[in-house]
Amino acid sequence: MHESPVLRTVARIAVPLTLLLSLRIFEQGHDMPGGGFIAGVIAAAAGAIPLLAFGMGGAARFPWWRLSVLGLLCSIASGTVPLLAGSTFMDHVILDFDLPLLGNVHLPSATFFDLGVYLIVLGTLMTLFVEMGLEERRWNS
């Protein structure tokens, strides 16, 4: 692997900024364009940067597919809970409650579906990135 101090330095700055952008796009998804899918793609891009800069290392040891399964369960649960409560599947409600430090919080139930999509996209793309990186390593050795 080619070691680039410039790439490593840029990665240390770019990864946190990219993750913040991902969270911001996820958060605005109910009021403006954005949401779980594109935020998950951006988070996976933030995950790919360290793979290029530092190698496969710890990323290859993490079971990224489990993140996808967790996201699928979250998305299914967001549709099933209203059904079990006597409403229609994927019924949309808005939760309003007060938190001590944040004040009044307005949380659409679709946020949990978007969170599931976010995790599915992030887990799937990271699994693909890691597996492709490991495959390249297998062919070159």
JSON list of C-alpha atoms in Angstrom, two decimals:
[
{"chain": "A", "resi": 1, "resn": "MET", "atom": "CA", "xyz": [0.00, 0.00, 0.00]},
{"chain": "A", "resi": 2, "resn": "HIS", "atom": "CA", "xyz": [1.26, 3.45, -0.90]},
{"chain": "A", "resi": 3, "resn": "GLU", "atom": "CA", "xyz": [1.64, 5.53, 2.25]},
{"chain": "A", "resi": 4, "resn": "SER", "atom": "CA", "xyz": [0.76, 9.18, 1.72]},
{"chain": "A", "resi": 5, "resn": "PRO", "atom": "CA", "xyz": [1.14, 11.61, 4.63]},
{"chain": "A", "resi": 6, "resn": "VAL", "atom": "CA", "xyz": [-1.01, 14.14, 2.74]},
{"chain": "A", "resi": 7, "resn": "LEU", "atom": "CA", "xyz": [-3.88, 11.64, 2.36]},
{"chain": "A", "resi": 8, "resn": "ARG", "atom": "CA", "xyz": [-3.62, 10.65, 6.02]},
{"chain": "A", "resi": 9, "resn": "THR", "atom": "CA", "xyz": [-3.72, 14.28, 7.15]},
{"chain": "A", "resi": 10, "resn": "VAL", "atom": "CA", "xyz": [-6.66, 15.10, 4.89]},
{"chain": "A", "resi": 11, "resn": "ALA", "atom": "CA", "xyz": [-8.48, 11.96, 6.13]},
{"chain": "A", "resi": 12, "resn": "ARG", "atom": "CA", "xyz": [-8.17, 13.09, 9.76]},
{"chain": "A", "resi": 13, "resn": "ILE", "atom": "CA", "xyz": [-9.94, 16.33, 8.86]},
{"chain": "A", "resi": 14, "resn": "ALA", "atom": "CA", "xyz": [-12.34, 15.07, 6.18]},
{"chain": "A", "resi": 15, "resn": "VAL", "atom": "CA", "xyz": [-13.86, 12.13, 8.05]},
{"chain": "A", "resi": 16, "resn": "PRO", "atom": "CA", "xyz": [-15.36, 14.12, 10.96]},
{"chain": "A", "resi": 17, "resn": "LEU", "atom": "CA", "xyz": [-16.60, 16.85, 8.60]},
{"chain": "A", "resi": 18, "resn": "THR", "atom": "CA", "xyz": [-18.18, 14.29, 6.27]},
{"chain": "A", "resi": 19, "resn": "LEU", "atom": "CA", "xyz": [-19.90, 12.56, 9.19]},
{"chain": "A", "resi": 20, "resn": "LEU", "atom": "CA", "xyz": [-21.28, 15.90, 10.40]},
{"chain": "A", "resi": 21, "resn": "LEU", "atom": "CA", "xyz": [-22.59, 16.58, 6.90]},
{"chain": "A", "resi": 22, "resn": "SER", "atom": "CA", "xyz": [-24.19, 13.14, 6.87]},
{"chain": "A", "resi": 23, "resn": "LEU", "atom": "CA", "xyz": [-25.96, 13.79, 10.17]},
{"chain": "A", "resi": 24, "resn": "ARG", "atom": "CA", "xyz": [-27.12, 17.22, 9.00]},
{"chain": "A", "resi": 25, "resn": "ILE", "atom": "CA", "xyz": [-28.60, 15.81, 5.79]},
{"chain": "A", "resi": 26, "resn": "PHE", "atom": "CA", "xyz": [-30.26, 13.03, 7.79]},
{"chain": "A", "resi": 27, "resn": "GLU", "atom": "CA", "xyz": [-31.76, 15.58, 10.19]},
{"chain": "A", "resi": 28, "resn": "GLN", "atom": "CA", "xyz": [-33.15, 17.87, 7.47]},
{"chain": "A", "resi": 29, "resn": "GLY", "atom": "CA", "xyz": [-34.70, 15.00, 5.53]},
{"chain": "A", "resi": 30, "resn": "HIS", "atom": "CA", "xyz": [-38.26, 15.59, 6.72]},
{"chain": "A", "resi": 31, "resn": "ASP", "atom": "CA", "xyz": [-38.37, 19.29, 5.89]},
{"chain": "A", "resi": 32, "resn": "MET", "atom": "CA", "xyz": [-36.09, 19.55, 2.83]},
{"chain": "A", "resi": 33, "resn": "PRO", "atom": "CA", "xyz": [-34.42, 17.15, 0.38]},
{"chain": "A", "resi": 34, "resn": "GLY", "atom": "CA", "xyz": [-32.26, 14.61, 2.14]},
{"chain": "A", "resi": 35, "resn": "GLY", "atom": "CA", "xyz": [-32.88, 11.76, 4.49]},
{"chain": "A", "resi": 36, "resn": "GLY", "atom": "CA", "xyz": [-31.72, 8.28, 5.25]},
{"chain": "A", "resi": 37, "resn": "PHE", "atom": "CA", "xyz": [-30.48, 7.13, 1.85]},
{"chain": "A", "resi": 38, "resn": "ILE", "atom": "CA", "xyz": [-28.24, 10.01, 0.83]},
{"chain": "A", "resi": 39, "resn": "ALA", "atom": "CA", "xyz": [-27.03, 10.51, 4.42]},
{"chain": "A", "resi": 40, "resn": "GLY", "atom": "CA", "xyz": [-26.07, 6.82, 4.51]},
{"chain": "A", "resi": 41, "resn": "VAL", "atom": "CA", "xyz": [-24.16, 7.16, 1.24]},
{"chain": "A", "resi": 42, "resn": "ILE", "atom": "CA", "xyz": [-22.26, 10.16, 2.62]},
{"chain": "A", "resi": 43, "resn": "ALA", "atom": "CA", "xyz": [-21.49, 8.28, 5.86]},
{"chain": "A", "resi": 44, "resn": "ALA", "atom": "CA", "xyz": [-20.17, 5.36, 3.81]},
{"chain": "A", "resi": 45, "resn": "ALA", "atom": "CA", "xyz": [-17.96, 7.80, 1.90]},
{"chain": "A", "resi": 46, "resn": "ALA", "atom": "CA", "xyz": [-16.63, 8.95, 5.28]},
{"chain": "A", "resi": 47, "resn": "GLY", "atom": "CA", "xyz": [-15.96, 5.29, 6.06]},
{"chain": "A", "resi": 48, "resn": "ALA", "atom": "CA", "xyz": [-14.14, 4.75, 2.75]},
{"chain": "A", "resi": 49, "resn": "ILE", "atom": "CA", "xyz": [-11.69, 7.58, 3.34]},
{"chain": "A", "resi": 50, "resn": "PRO", "atom": "CA", "xyz": [-9.84, 5.82, 6.20]},
{"chain": "A", "resi": 51, "resn": "LEU", "atom": "CA", "xyz": [-9.72, 2.62, 4.13]},
{"chain": "A", "resi": 52, "resn": "LEU", "atom": "CA", "xyz": [-7.79, 4.50, 1.47]},
{"chain": "A", "resi": 53, "resn": "ALA", "atom": "CA", "xyz": [-5.61, 6.44, 3.89]},
{"chain": "A", "resi": 54, "resn": "PHE", "atom": "CA", "xyz": [-4.83, 3.85, 6.56]},
{"chain": "A", "resi": 55, "resn": "GLY", "atom": "CA", "xyz": [-5.63, 0.47, 5.00]},
{"chain": "A", "resi": 56, "resn": "MET", "atom": "CA", "xyz": [-8.15, -2.22, 5.83]},
{"chain": "A", "resi": 57, "resn": "GLY", "atom": "CA", "xyz": [-7.00, -2.73, 9.44]},
{"chain": "A", "resi": 58, "resn": "GLY", "atom": "CA", "xyz": [-9.85, -2.55, 11.91]},
{"chain": "A", "resi": 59, "resn": "ALA", "atom": "CA", "xyz": [-12.57, -2.07, 9.29]},
{"chain": "A", "resi": 60, "resn": "ALA", "atom": "CA", "xyz": [-12.07, -5.64, 8.08]},
{"chain": "A", "resi": 61, "resn": "ARG", "atom": "CA", "xyz": [-12.65, -6.99, 11.59]},
{"chain": "A", "resi": 62, "resn": "PHE", "atom": "CA", "xyz": [-16.00, -5.22, 12.06]},
{"chain": "A", "resi": 63, "resn": "PRO", "atom": "CA", "xyz": [-19.06, -7.14, 10.77]},
{"chain": "A", "resi": 64, "resn": "TRP", "atom": "CA", "xyz": [-20.64, -4.31, 8.74]},
{"chain": "A", "resi": 65, "resn": "TRP", "atom": "CA", "xyz": [-23.47, -6.54, 7.51]},
{"chain": "A", "resi": 66, "resn": "ARG", "atom": "CA", "xyz": [-24.86, -6.53, 11.05]},
{"chain": "A", "resi": 67, "resn": "LEU", "atom": "CA", "xyz": [-25.44, -2.79, 10.74]},
{"chain": "A", "resi": 68, "resn": "SER", "atom": "CA", "xyz": [-27.58, -3.50, 7.67]},
{"chain": "A", "resi": 69, "resn": "VAL", "atom": "CA", "xyz": [-29.59, -6.11, 9.57]},
{"chain": "A", "resi": 70, "resn": "LEU", "atom": "CA", "xyz": [-30.12, -3.67, 12.45]},
{"chain": "A", "resi": 71, "resn": "GLY", "atom": "CA", "xyz": [-31.31, -1.05, 9.95]},
{"chain": "A", "resi": 72, "resn": "LEU", "atom": "CA", "xyz": [-33.72, -3.51, 8.37]},
{"chain": "A", "resi": 73, "resn": "LEU", "atom": "CA", "xyz": [-35.15, -4.38, 11.77]},
{"chain": "A", "resi": 74, "resn": "CYS", "atom": "CA", "xyz": [-35.53, -0.68, 12.60]},
{"chain": "A", "resi": 75, "resn": "SER", "atom": "CA", "xyz": [-37.36, 0.01, 9.34]},
{"chain": "A", "resi": 76, "resn": "ILE", "atom": "CA", "xyz": [-39.66, -2.97, 9.75]},
{"chain": "A", "resi": 77, "resn": "ALA", "atom": "CA", "xyz": [-40.39, -2.02, 13.36]},
{"chain": "A", "resi": 78, "resn": "SER", "atom": "CA", "xyz": [-41.27, 1.54, 12.34]},
{"chain": "A", "resi": 79, "resn": "GLY", "atom": "CA", "xyz": [-44.04, 0.13, 10.17]},
{"chain": "A", "resi": 80, "resn": "THR", "atom": "CA", "xyz": [-45.11, -2.72, 12.41]},
{"chain": "A", "resi": 81, "resn": "VAL", "atom": "CA", "xyz": [-45.55, -0.76, 15.66]},
{"chain": "A", "resi": 82, "resn": "PRO", "atom": "CA", "xyz": [-48.45, 1.34, 14.28]},
{"chain": "A", "resi": 83, "resn": "LEU", "atom": "CA", "xyz": [-50.02, -1.83, 12.88]},
{"chain": "A", "resi": 84, "resn": "LEU", "atom": "CA", "xyz": [-49.88, -3.51, 16.29]},
{"chain": "A", "resi": 85, "resn": "ALA", "atom": "CA", "xyz": [-51.37, -0.38, 17.88]},
{"chain": "A", "resi": 86, "resn": "GLY", "atom": "CA", "xyz": [-54.45, -0.72, 15.66]},
{"chain": "A", "resi": 87, "resn": "SER", "atom": "CA", "xyz": [-53.51, 1.72, 12.91]},
{"chain": "A", "resi": 88, "resn": "THR", "atom": "CA", "xyz": [-52.35, 1.04, 9.37]},
{"chain": "A", "resi": 89, "resn": "PHE", "atom": "CA", "xyz": [-48.90, -0.28, 8.44]},
{"chain": "A", "resi": 90, "resn": "MET", "atom": "CA", "xyz": [-46.37, 2.57, 8.25]},
{"chain": "A", "resi": 91, "resn": "ASP", "atom": "CA", "xyz": [-48.87, 5.07, 9.68]},
{"chain": "A", "resi": 92, "resn": "HIS", "atom": "CA", "xyz": [-47.22, 8.42, 10.34]},
{"chain": "A", "resi": 93, "resn": "VAL", "atom": "CA", "xyz": [-47.49, 10.19, 13.67]},
{"chain": "A", "resi": 94, "resn": "ILE", "atom": "CA", "xyz": [-45.62, 13.13, 15.15]},
{"chain": "A", "resi": 95, "resn": "LEU", "atom": "CA", "xyz": [-44.25, 12.81, 18.65]},
{"chain": "A", "resi": 96, "resn": "ASP", "atom": "CA", "xyz": [-44.04, 16.05, 20.64]},
{"chain": "A", "resi": 97, "resn": "PHE", "atom": "CA", "xyz": [-42.38, 16.01, 24.05]},
{"chain": "A", "resi": 98, "resn": "ASP", "atom": "CA", "xyz": [-40.26, 18.19, 26.30]},
{"chain": "A", "resi": 99, "resn": "LEU", "atom": "CA", "xyz": [-36.64, 17.43, 27.15]},
{"chain": "A", "resi": 100, "resn": "PRO", "atom": "CA", "xyz": [-34.85, 19.26, 29.97]},
{"chain": "A", "resi": 101, "resn": "LEU", "atom": "CA", "xyz": [-31.99, 20.73, 27.91]},
{"chain": "A", "resi": 102, "resn": "LEU", "atom": "CA", "xyz": [-33.57, 20.82, 24.45]},
{"chain": "A", "resi": 103, "resn": "GLY", "atom": "CA", "xyz": [-37.07, 22.04, 25.26]},
{"chain": "A", "resi": 104, "resn": "ASN", "atom": "CA", "xyz": [-39.95, 21.01, 23.00]},
{"chain": "A", "resi": 105, "resn": "VAL", "atom": "CA", "xyz": [-38.90, 18.24, 20.59]},
{"chain": "A", "resi": 106, "resn": "HIS", "atom": "CA", "xyz": [-40.85, 17.56, 17.39]},
{"chain": "A", "resi": 107, "resn": "LEU", "atom": "CA", "xyz": [-40.08, 14.00, 16.18]},
{"chain": "A", "resi": 108, "resn": "PRO", "atom": "CA", "xyz": [-41.87, 12.48, 13.18]},
{"chain": "A", "resi": 109, "resn": "SER", "atom": "CA", "xyz": [-42.19, 8.70, 13.35]},
{"chain": "A", "resi": 110, "resn": "ALA", "atom": "CA", "xyz": [-40.73, 8.52, 9.83]},
{"chain": "A", "resi": 111, "resn": "THR", "atom": "CA", "xyz": [-37.38, 9.36, 11.46]},
{"chain": "A", "resi": 112, "resn": "PHE", "atom": "CA", "xyz": [-37.10, 5.75, 12.62]},
{"chain": "A", "resi": 113, "resn": "PHE", "atom": "CA", "xyz": [-37.72, 4.47, 9.08]},
{"chain": "A", "resi": 114, "resn": "ASP", "atom": "CA", "xyz": [-35.06, 6.87, 7.77]},
{"chain": "A", "resi": 115, "resn": "LEU", "atom": "CA", "xyz": [-32.68, 5.70, 10.49]},
{"chain": "A", "resi": 116, "resn": "GLY", "atom": "CA", "xyz": [-33.21, 2.14, 9.28]},
{"chain": "A", "resi": 117, "resn": "VAL", "atom": "CA", "xyz": [-32.49, 3.15, 5.68]},
{"chain": "A", "resi": 118, "resn": "TYR", "atom": "CA", "xyz": [-29.38, 5.04, 6.85]},
{"chain": "A", "resi": 119, "resn": "LEU", "atom": "CA", "xyz": [-28.05, 1.96, 8.64]},
{"chain": "A", "resi": 120, "resn": "ILE", "atom": "CA", "xyz": [-28.88, -0.37, 5.73]},
{"chain": "A", "resi": 121, "resn": "VAL", "atom": "CA", "xyz": [-27.07, 1.83, 3.21]},
{"chain": "A", "resi": 122, "resn": "LEU", "atom": "CA", "xyz": [-24.07, 2.44, 5.48]},
{"chain": "A", "resi": 123, "resn": "GLY", "atom": "CA", "xyz": [-23.70, -1.23, 6.42]},
{"chain": "A", "resi": 124, "resn": "THR", "atom": "CA", "xyz": [-24.12, -2.49, 2.87]},
{"chain": "A", "resi": 125, "resn": "LEU", "atom": "CA", "xyz": [-21.69, -0.04, 1.28]},
{"chain": "A", "resi": 126, "resn": "MET", "atom": "CA", "xyz": [-19.07, -0.55, 3.98]},
{"chain": "A", "resi": 127, "resn": "THR", "atom": "CA", "xyz": [-19.39, -4.33, 3.55]},
{"chain": "A", "resi": 128, "resn": "LEU", "atom": "CA", "xyz": [-18.84, -3.90, -0.19]},
{"chain": "A", "resi": 129, "resn": "PHE", "atom": "CA", "xyz": [-15.85, -1.59, 0.31]},
{"chain": "A", "resi": 130, "resn": "VAL", "atom": "CA", "xyz": [-14.17, -3.92, 2.79]},
{"chain": "A", "resi": 131, "resn": "GLU", "atom": "CA", "xyz": [-14.83, -7.05, 0.73]},
{"chain": "A", "resi": 132, "resn": "MET", "atom": "CA", "xyz": [-13.50, -5.40, -2.43]},
{"chain": "A", "resi": 133, "resn": "GLY", "atom": "CA", "xyz": [-10.41, -4.26, -0.56]},
{"chain": "A", "resi": 134, "resn": "LEU", "atom": "CA", "xyz": [-9.83, -7.75, 0.82]},
{"chain": "A", "resi": 135, "resn": "GLU", "atom": "CA", "xyz": [-10.39, -9.29, -2.63]},
{"chain": "A", "resi": 136, "resn": "GLU", "atom": "CA", "xyz": [-7.76, -7.00, -4.12]},
{"chain": "A", "resi": 137, "resn": "ARG", "atom": "CA", "xyz": [-5.37, -8.02, -1.37]},
{"chain": "A", "resi": 138, "resn": "ARG", "atom": "CA", "xyz": [-6.07, -11.73, -2.11]},
{"chain": "A", "resi": 139, "resn": "TRP", "atom": "CA", "xyz": [-5.36, -11.28, -5.83]},
{"chain": "A", "resi": 140, "resn": "ASN", "atom": "CA", "xyz": [-2.12, -9.36, -5.20]},
{"chain": "A", "resi": 141, "resn": "SER", "atom": "CA", "xyz": [-0.67, -11.85, -2.74]}
]
